[in-house]
Coordinates of C-alpha atoms in Angstrom, one line a residue:
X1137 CA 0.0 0.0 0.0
X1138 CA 1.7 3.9 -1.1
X1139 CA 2.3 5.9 1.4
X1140 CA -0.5 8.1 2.7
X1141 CA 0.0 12.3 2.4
X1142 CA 2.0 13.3 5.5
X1143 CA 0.8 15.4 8.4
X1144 CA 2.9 18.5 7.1
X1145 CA 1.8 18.2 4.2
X1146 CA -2.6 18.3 5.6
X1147 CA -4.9 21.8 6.0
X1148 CA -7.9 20.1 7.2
X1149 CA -11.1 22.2 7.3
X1150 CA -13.6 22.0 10.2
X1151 CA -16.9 23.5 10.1
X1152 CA -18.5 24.8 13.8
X1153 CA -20.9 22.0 12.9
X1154 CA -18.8 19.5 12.4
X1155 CA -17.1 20.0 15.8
X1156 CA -20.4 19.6 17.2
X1157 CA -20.7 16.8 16.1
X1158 CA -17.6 15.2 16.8
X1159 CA -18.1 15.5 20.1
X1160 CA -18.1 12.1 21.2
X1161 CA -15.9 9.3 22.2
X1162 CA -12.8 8.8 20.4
X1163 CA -12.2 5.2 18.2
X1164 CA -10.8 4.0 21.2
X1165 CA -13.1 4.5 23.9
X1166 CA -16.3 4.3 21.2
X1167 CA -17.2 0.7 22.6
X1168 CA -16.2 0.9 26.6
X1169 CA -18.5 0.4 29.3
X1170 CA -18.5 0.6 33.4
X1171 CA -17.9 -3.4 32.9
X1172 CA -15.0 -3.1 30.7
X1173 CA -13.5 -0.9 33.6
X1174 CA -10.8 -4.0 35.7
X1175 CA -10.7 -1.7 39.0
X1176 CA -7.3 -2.7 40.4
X1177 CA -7.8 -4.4 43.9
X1178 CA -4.7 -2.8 45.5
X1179 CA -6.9 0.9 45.0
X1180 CA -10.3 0.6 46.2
X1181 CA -11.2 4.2 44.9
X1182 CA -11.4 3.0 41.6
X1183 CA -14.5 0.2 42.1
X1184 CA -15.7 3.0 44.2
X1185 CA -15.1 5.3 40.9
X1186 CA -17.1 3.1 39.5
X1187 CA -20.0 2.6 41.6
X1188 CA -20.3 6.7 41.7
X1189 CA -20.3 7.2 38.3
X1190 CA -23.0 4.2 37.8
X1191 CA -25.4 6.6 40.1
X1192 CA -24.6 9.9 38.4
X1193 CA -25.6 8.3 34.7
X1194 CA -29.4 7.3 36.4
X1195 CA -29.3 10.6 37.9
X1196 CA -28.7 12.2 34.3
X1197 CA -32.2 11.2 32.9
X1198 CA -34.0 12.9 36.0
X1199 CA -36.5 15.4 35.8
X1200 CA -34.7 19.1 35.4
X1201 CA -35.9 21.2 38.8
X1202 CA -36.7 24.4 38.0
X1203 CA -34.7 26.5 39.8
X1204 CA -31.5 27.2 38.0
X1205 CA -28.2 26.5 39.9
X1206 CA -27.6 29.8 40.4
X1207 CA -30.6 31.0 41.9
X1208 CA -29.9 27.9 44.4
X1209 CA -26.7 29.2 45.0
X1210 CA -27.5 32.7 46.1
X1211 CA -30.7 31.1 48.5
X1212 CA -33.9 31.9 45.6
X1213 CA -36.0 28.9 45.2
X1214 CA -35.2 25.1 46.1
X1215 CA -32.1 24.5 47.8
X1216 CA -29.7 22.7 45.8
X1217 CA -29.2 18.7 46.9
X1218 CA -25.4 18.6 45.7
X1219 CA -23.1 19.9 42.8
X1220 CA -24.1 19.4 39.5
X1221 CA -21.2 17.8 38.2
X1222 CA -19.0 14.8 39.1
X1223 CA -14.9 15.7 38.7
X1224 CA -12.7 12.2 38.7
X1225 CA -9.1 13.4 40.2
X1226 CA -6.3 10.8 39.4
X1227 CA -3.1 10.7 38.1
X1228 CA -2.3 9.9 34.1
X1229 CA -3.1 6.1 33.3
X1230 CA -5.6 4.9 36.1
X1231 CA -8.5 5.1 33.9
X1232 CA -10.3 8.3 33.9
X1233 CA -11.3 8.7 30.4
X1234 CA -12.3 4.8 30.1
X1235 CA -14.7 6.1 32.7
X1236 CA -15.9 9.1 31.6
X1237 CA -16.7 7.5 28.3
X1238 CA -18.3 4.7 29.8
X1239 CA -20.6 7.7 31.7
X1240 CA -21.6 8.6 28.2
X1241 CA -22.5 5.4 26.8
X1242 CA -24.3 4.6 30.5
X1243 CA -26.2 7.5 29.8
X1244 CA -27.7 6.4 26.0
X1245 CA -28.5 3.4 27.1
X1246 CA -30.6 5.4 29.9
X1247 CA -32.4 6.8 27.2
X1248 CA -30.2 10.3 26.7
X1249 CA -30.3 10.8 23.1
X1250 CA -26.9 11.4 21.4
X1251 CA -27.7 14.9 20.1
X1252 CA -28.3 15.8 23.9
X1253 CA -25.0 14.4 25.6
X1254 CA -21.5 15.5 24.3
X1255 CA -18.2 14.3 24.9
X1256 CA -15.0 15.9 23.9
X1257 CA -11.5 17.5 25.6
X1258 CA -11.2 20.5 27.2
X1259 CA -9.0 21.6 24.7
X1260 CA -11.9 21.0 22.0
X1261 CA -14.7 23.1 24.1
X1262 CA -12.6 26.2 24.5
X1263 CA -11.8 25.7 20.5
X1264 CA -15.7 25.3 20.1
X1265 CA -16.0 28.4 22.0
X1266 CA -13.6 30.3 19.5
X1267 CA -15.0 29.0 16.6
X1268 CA -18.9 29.7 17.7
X1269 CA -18.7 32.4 20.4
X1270 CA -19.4 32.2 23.4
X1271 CA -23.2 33.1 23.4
X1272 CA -24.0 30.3 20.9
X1273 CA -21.8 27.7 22.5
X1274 CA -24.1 28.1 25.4
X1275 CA -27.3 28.0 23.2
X1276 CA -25.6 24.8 22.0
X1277 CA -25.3 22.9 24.7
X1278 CA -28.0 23.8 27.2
X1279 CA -30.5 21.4 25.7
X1280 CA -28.3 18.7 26.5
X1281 CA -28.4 16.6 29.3
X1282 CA -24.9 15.7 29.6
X1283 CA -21.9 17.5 28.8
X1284 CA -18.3 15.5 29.3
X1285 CA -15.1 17.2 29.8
X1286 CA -12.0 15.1 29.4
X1287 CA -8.5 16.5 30.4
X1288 CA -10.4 19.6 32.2
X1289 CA -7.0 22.0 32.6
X1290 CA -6.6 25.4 32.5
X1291 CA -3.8 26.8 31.1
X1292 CA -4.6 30.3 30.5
X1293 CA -6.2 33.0 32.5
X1294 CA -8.7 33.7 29.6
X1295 CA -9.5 29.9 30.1
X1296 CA -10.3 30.3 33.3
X1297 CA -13.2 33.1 32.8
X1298 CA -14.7 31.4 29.7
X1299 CA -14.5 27.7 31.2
X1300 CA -15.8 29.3 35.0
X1301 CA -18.6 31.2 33.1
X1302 CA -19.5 28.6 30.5
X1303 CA -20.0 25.8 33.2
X1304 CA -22.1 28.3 35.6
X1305 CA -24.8 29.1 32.0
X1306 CA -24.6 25.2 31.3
X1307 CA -25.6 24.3 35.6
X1308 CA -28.2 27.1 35.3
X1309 CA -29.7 25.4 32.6
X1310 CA -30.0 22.2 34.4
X1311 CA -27.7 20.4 32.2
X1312 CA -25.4 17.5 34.1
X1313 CA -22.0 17.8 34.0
X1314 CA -18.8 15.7 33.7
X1315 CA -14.6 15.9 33.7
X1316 CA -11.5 14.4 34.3
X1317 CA -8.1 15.9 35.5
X1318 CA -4.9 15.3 37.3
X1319 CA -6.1 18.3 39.1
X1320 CA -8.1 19.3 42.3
X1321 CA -10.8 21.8 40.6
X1322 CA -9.6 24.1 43.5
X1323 CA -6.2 24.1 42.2
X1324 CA -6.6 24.4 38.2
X1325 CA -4.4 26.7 36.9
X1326 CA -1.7 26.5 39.6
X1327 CA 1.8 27.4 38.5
X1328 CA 0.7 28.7 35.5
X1329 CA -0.5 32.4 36.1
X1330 CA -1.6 33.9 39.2
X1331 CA -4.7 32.4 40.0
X1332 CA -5.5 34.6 43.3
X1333 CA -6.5 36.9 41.0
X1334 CA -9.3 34.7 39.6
X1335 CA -10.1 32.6 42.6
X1336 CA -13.4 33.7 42.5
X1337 CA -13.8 32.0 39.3
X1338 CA -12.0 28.8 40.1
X1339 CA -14.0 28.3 42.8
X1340 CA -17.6 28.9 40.5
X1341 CA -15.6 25.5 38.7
X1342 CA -15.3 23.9 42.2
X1343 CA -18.1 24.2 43.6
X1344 CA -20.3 22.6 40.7
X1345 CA -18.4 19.6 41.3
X1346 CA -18.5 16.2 43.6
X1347 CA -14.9 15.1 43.4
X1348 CA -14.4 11.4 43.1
X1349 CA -10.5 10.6 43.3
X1350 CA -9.0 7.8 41.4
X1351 CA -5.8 6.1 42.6
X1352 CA -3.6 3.8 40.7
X1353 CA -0.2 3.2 38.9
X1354 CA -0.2 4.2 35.3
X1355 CA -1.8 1.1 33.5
X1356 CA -0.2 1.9 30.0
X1357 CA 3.2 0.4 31.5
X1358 CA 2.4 -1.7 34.6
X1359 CA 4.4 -4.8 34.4
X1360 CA 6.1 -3.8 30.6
X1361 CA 9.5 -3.7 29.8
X1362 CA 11.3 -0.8 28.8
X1363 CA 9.8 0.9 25.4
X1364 CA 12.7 -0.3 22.1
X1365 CA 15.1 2.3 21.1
X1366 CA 14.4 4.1 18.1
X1367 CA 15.4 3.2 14.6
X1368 CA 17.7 4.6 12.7
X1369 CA 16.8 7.5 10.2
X1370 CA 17.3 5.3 7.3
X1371 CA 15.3 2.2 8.7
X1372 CA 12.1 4.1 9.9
X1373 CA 9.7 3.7 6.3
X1374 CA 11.1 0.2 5.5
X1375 CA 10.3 -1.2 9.0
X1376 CA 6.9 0.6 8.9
X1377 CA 6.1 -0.6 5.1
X1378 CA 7.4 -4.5 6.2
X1379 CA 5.7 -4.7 9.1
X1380 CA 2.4 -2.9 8.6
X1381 CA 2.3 -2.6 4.8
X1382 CA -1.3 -3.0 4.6
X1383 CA -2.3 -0.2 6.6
X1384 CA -2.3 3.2 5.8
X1385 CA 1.0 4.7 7.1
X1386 CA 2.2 8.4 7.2
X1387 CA 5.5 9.5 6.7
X1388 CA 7.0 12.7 8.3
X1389 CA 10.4 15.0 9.4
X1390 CA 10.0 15.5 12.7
X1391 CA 11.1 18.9 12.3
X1392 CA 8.9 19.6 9.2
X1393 CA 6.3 18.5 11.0
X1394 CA 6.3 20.5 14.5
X1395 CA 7.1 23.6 11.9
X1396 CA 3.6 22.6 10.5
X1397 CA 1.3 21.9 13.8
X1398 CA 2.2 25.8 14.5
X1399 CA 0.2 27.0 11.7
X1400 CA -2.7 24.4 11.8
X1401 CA -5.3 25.1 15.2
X1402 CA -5.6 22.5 17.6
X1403 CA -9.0 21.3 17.1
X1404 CA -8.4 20.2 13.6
X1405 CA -5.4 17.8 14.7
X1406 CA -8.4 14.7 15.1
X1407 CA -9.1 15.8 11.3
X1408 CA -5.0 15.9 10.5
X1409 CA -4.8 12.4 11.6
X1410 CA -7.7 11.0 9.3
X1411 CA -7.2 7.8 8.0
X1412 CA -3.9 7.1 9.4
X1413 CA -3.5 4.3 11.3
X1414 CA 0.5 4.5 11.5
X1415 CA 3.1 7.1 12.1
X1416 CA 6.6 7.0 10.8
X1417 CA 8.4 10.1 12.3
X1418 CA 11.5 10.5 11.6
X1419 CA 14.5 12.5 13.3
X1420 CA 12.5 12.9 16.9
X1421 CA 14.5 16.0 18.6
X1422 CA 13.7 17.4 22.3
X1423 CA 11.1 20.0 22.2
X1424 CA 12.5 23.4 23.9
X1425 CA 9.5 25.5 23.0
X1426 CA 6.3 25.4 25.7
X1427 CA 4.1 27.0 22.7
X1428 CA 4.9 23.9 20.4
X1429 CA 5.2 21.7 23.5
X1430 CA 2.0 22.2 24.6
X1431 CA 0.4 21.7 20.6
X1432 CA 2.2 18.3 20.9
X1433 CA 0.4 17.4 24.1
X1434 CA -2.5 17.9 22.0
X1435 CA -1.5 16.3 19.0
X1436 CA 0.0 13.1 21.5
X1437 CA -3.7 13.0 22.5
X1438 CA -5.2 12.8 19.0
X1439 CA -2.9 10.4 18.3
X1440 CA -3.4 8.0 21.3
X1441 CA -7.5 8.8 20.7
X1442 CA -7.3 7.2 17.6
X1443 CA -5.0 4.0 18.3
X1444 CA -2.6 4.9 15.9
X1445 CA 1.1 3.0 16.0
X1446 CA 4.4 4.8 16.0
X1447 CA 7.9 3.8 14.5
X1448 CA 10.4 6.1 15.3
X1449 CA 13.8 7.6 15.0
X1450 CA 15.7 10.4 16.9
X1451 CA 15.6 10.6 20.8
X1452 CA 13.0 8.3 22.7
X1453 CA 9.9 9.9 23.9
X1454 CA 10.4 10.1 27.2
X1455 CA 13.0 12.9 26.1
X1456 CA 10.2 14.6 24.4
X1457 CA 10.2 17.3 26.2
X1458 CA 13.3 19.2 28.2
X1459 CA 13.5 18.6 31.7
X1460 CA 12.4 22.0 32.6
X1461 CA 9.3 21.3 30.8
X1462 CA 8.3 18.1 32.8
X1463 CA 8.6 19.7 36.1
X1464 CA 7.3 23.0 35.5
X1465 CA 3.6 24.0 35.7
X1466 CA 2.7 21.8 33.0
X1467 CA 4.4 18.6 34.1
X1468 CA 1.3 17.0 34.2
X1469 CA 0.5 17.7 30.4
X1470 CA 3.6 16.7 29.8
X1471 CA 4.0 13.2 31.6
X1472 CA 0.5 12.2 29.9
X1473 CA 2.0 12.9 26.7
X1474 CA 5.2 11.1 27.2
X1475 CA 3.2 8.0 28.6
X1476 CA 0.9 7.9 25.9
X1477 CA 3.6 8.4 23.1
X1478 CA 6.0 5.5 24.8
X1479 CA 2.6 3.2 24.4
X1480 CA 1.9 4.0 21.0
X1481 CA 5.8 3.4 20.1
X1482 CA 5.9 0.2 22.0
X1483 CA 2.6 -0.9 19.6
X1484 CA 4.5 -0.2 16.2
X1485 CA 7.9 -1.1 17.1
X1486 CA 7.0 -4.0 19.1
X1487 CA 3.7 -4.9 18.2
X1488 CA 2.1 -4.8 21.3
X1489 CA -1.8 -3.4 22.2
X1490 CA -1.3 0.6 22.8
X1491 CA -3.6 0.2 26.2

């Protein structure tokens, strides 16, 4: 099978709509269930994860009360009998989107229709917001019943307002919501700007939530060897093409391609990946830039969200990113993407199941 067109070489176009409706669970968590979940005995909180979420998705179908969540707040009409979200705290690799995917399909099965529950990545709501404003996201999504939020960060101040002020409309409206972190809600945004200065908004996010935390070692590499060194420059296509010649494989410069990713927005990197189901890089350098480090988080994602295999040359992934980088305020961003990137590279070079 030819090569497929490389990533640098892609200019997807996404409609508003279109994001819209891709909000739902990625190809690898579009069959998952609460079932599918193997809690690990040595952490209770995750079969107590479990059990939560199982209550929230019948709670999801309930009949809306009518007093908004703000009026509840401030004492006008019914009290309020808890948040109106559910958070899952945990480190990377204990599960957390496995179960906030699994909330989503719990709650079509229900009887939530899918054109009133969404799924999608923090990242991808604030890119929804851009691309529809803010007064029409909210007219989007305050019909719906659920609303998932997976990876819920803030990295930005301006985050913080839109994200803080989208969540109060949504909560108003009666609409359930969802998200995962490695973050206390109370703490979002630390080491990354001054967040005294918008605790008043941090704490809207807070207090809309019941935080469930999720222990556990990172399942991606319990019990695996060490991921394979990466080829050399020369053997990188031919190993790709021997051993996976009849799937679709893309072919890039490493360098060619981060140049790229700065000029293409974040929430068309699902759309940059279509149809690729493996990635030969070639040349893998150590990413100085937090700009470009942080689009690669996103892209990592998109790529692990879609299952796809890489085969590599250049430095190993878990010297992606400069040490600075991976203890700095968005270690946590980064050690995802590293973990995610190490199983995807262990799948193509080694053939093993990206978990």
């Amino acid at each position: 099978m030819p090569f497929a067109e490389p990533l640098a070489a892609r200019r997807p176009q996404v409609s508003p709509q279109n994001l819209v409706a891709g909000l739902e669970p990625s190809f690898r968590f579009a069959e998952v269930s609460f079932d599918t979940y193997i809690p690990d005995p040595d952490h209770p909180s995750q079969a107590e994860a479990v059990d939560a979420l199982r209550g929230f998705a019948e709670s999801v179908t309930q009949k809306r009360s009518s007093g908004g969540f703000l009026q509840k707040m401030f004492g006008a009409g019914t009290k309020p009998s808890g948040p109106q979200g559910i958070y899952l705290d945990g480190g990377f690799g204990v599960g957390k989107t496995h179960l906030l995917a699994s909330l989503y399909h719990a709650a079509g099965e229900q009887g939530v229709p899918h054109d009133q529950r969404a799924f999608g990545t923090f990242v991808e709501y604030t890119n929804l917001v851009g691309a529809l404003g803010f007064r029409q996201t909210v007219d989007v999504f305050k019909g719906y019943q659920l609303v998932c939020i997976d990876e819920f960060e803030l990295d930005d101040a301006g985050d913080t307002t839109i994200m803080s002020r989208l969540l109060r409309e949504l909560a108003d409206a009666g609409v359930k919501l969802a998200a995962t972190s490695n973050t206390l809600p109370g703490a979002l945004g630390e080491g990354r700007f001054a967040a005294s200065d918008f605790k008043r908004e941090i704490q809207v996010v807070a207090d809309q939530f019941r935080v469930i935390r999720v222990d556990g070692e990172d399942y991606r590499h319990r019990g695996l060897p060490e991921a394979p060194e990466p080829l050399s420059n020369g053997r990188v296509e031919a190993f790709a093409e021997k051993h996976y010649g009849e799937d679709m494989i893309a072919a890039d410069d490493f360098g060619t391609l981060c140049e790229h990713l700065s000029s293409v927005h974040p929430s068309r990197y699902r759309q940059l990946l279509s149809d690729v189901d493996v990635w030969a890089v070639k040349d893998v350098s150590t990413i100085e830039g937090q700009a470009l480090g942080l689009r690669f988080v996103v892209l990592a994602d998109r790529l692990y969200d879609q299952d796809v295999k890489i085969v590599a040359s250049g430095v190993p992934f878990d010297k992606l990113f400069t040490e600075e980088m991976m203890s700095g305020g968005y270690m946590k961003k980064y050690h995802r993407a590293v973990s995610r990137l190490t199983a995807l590279a262990r799948a193509g070079h080694m053939g093993e199941e990206a978990l």
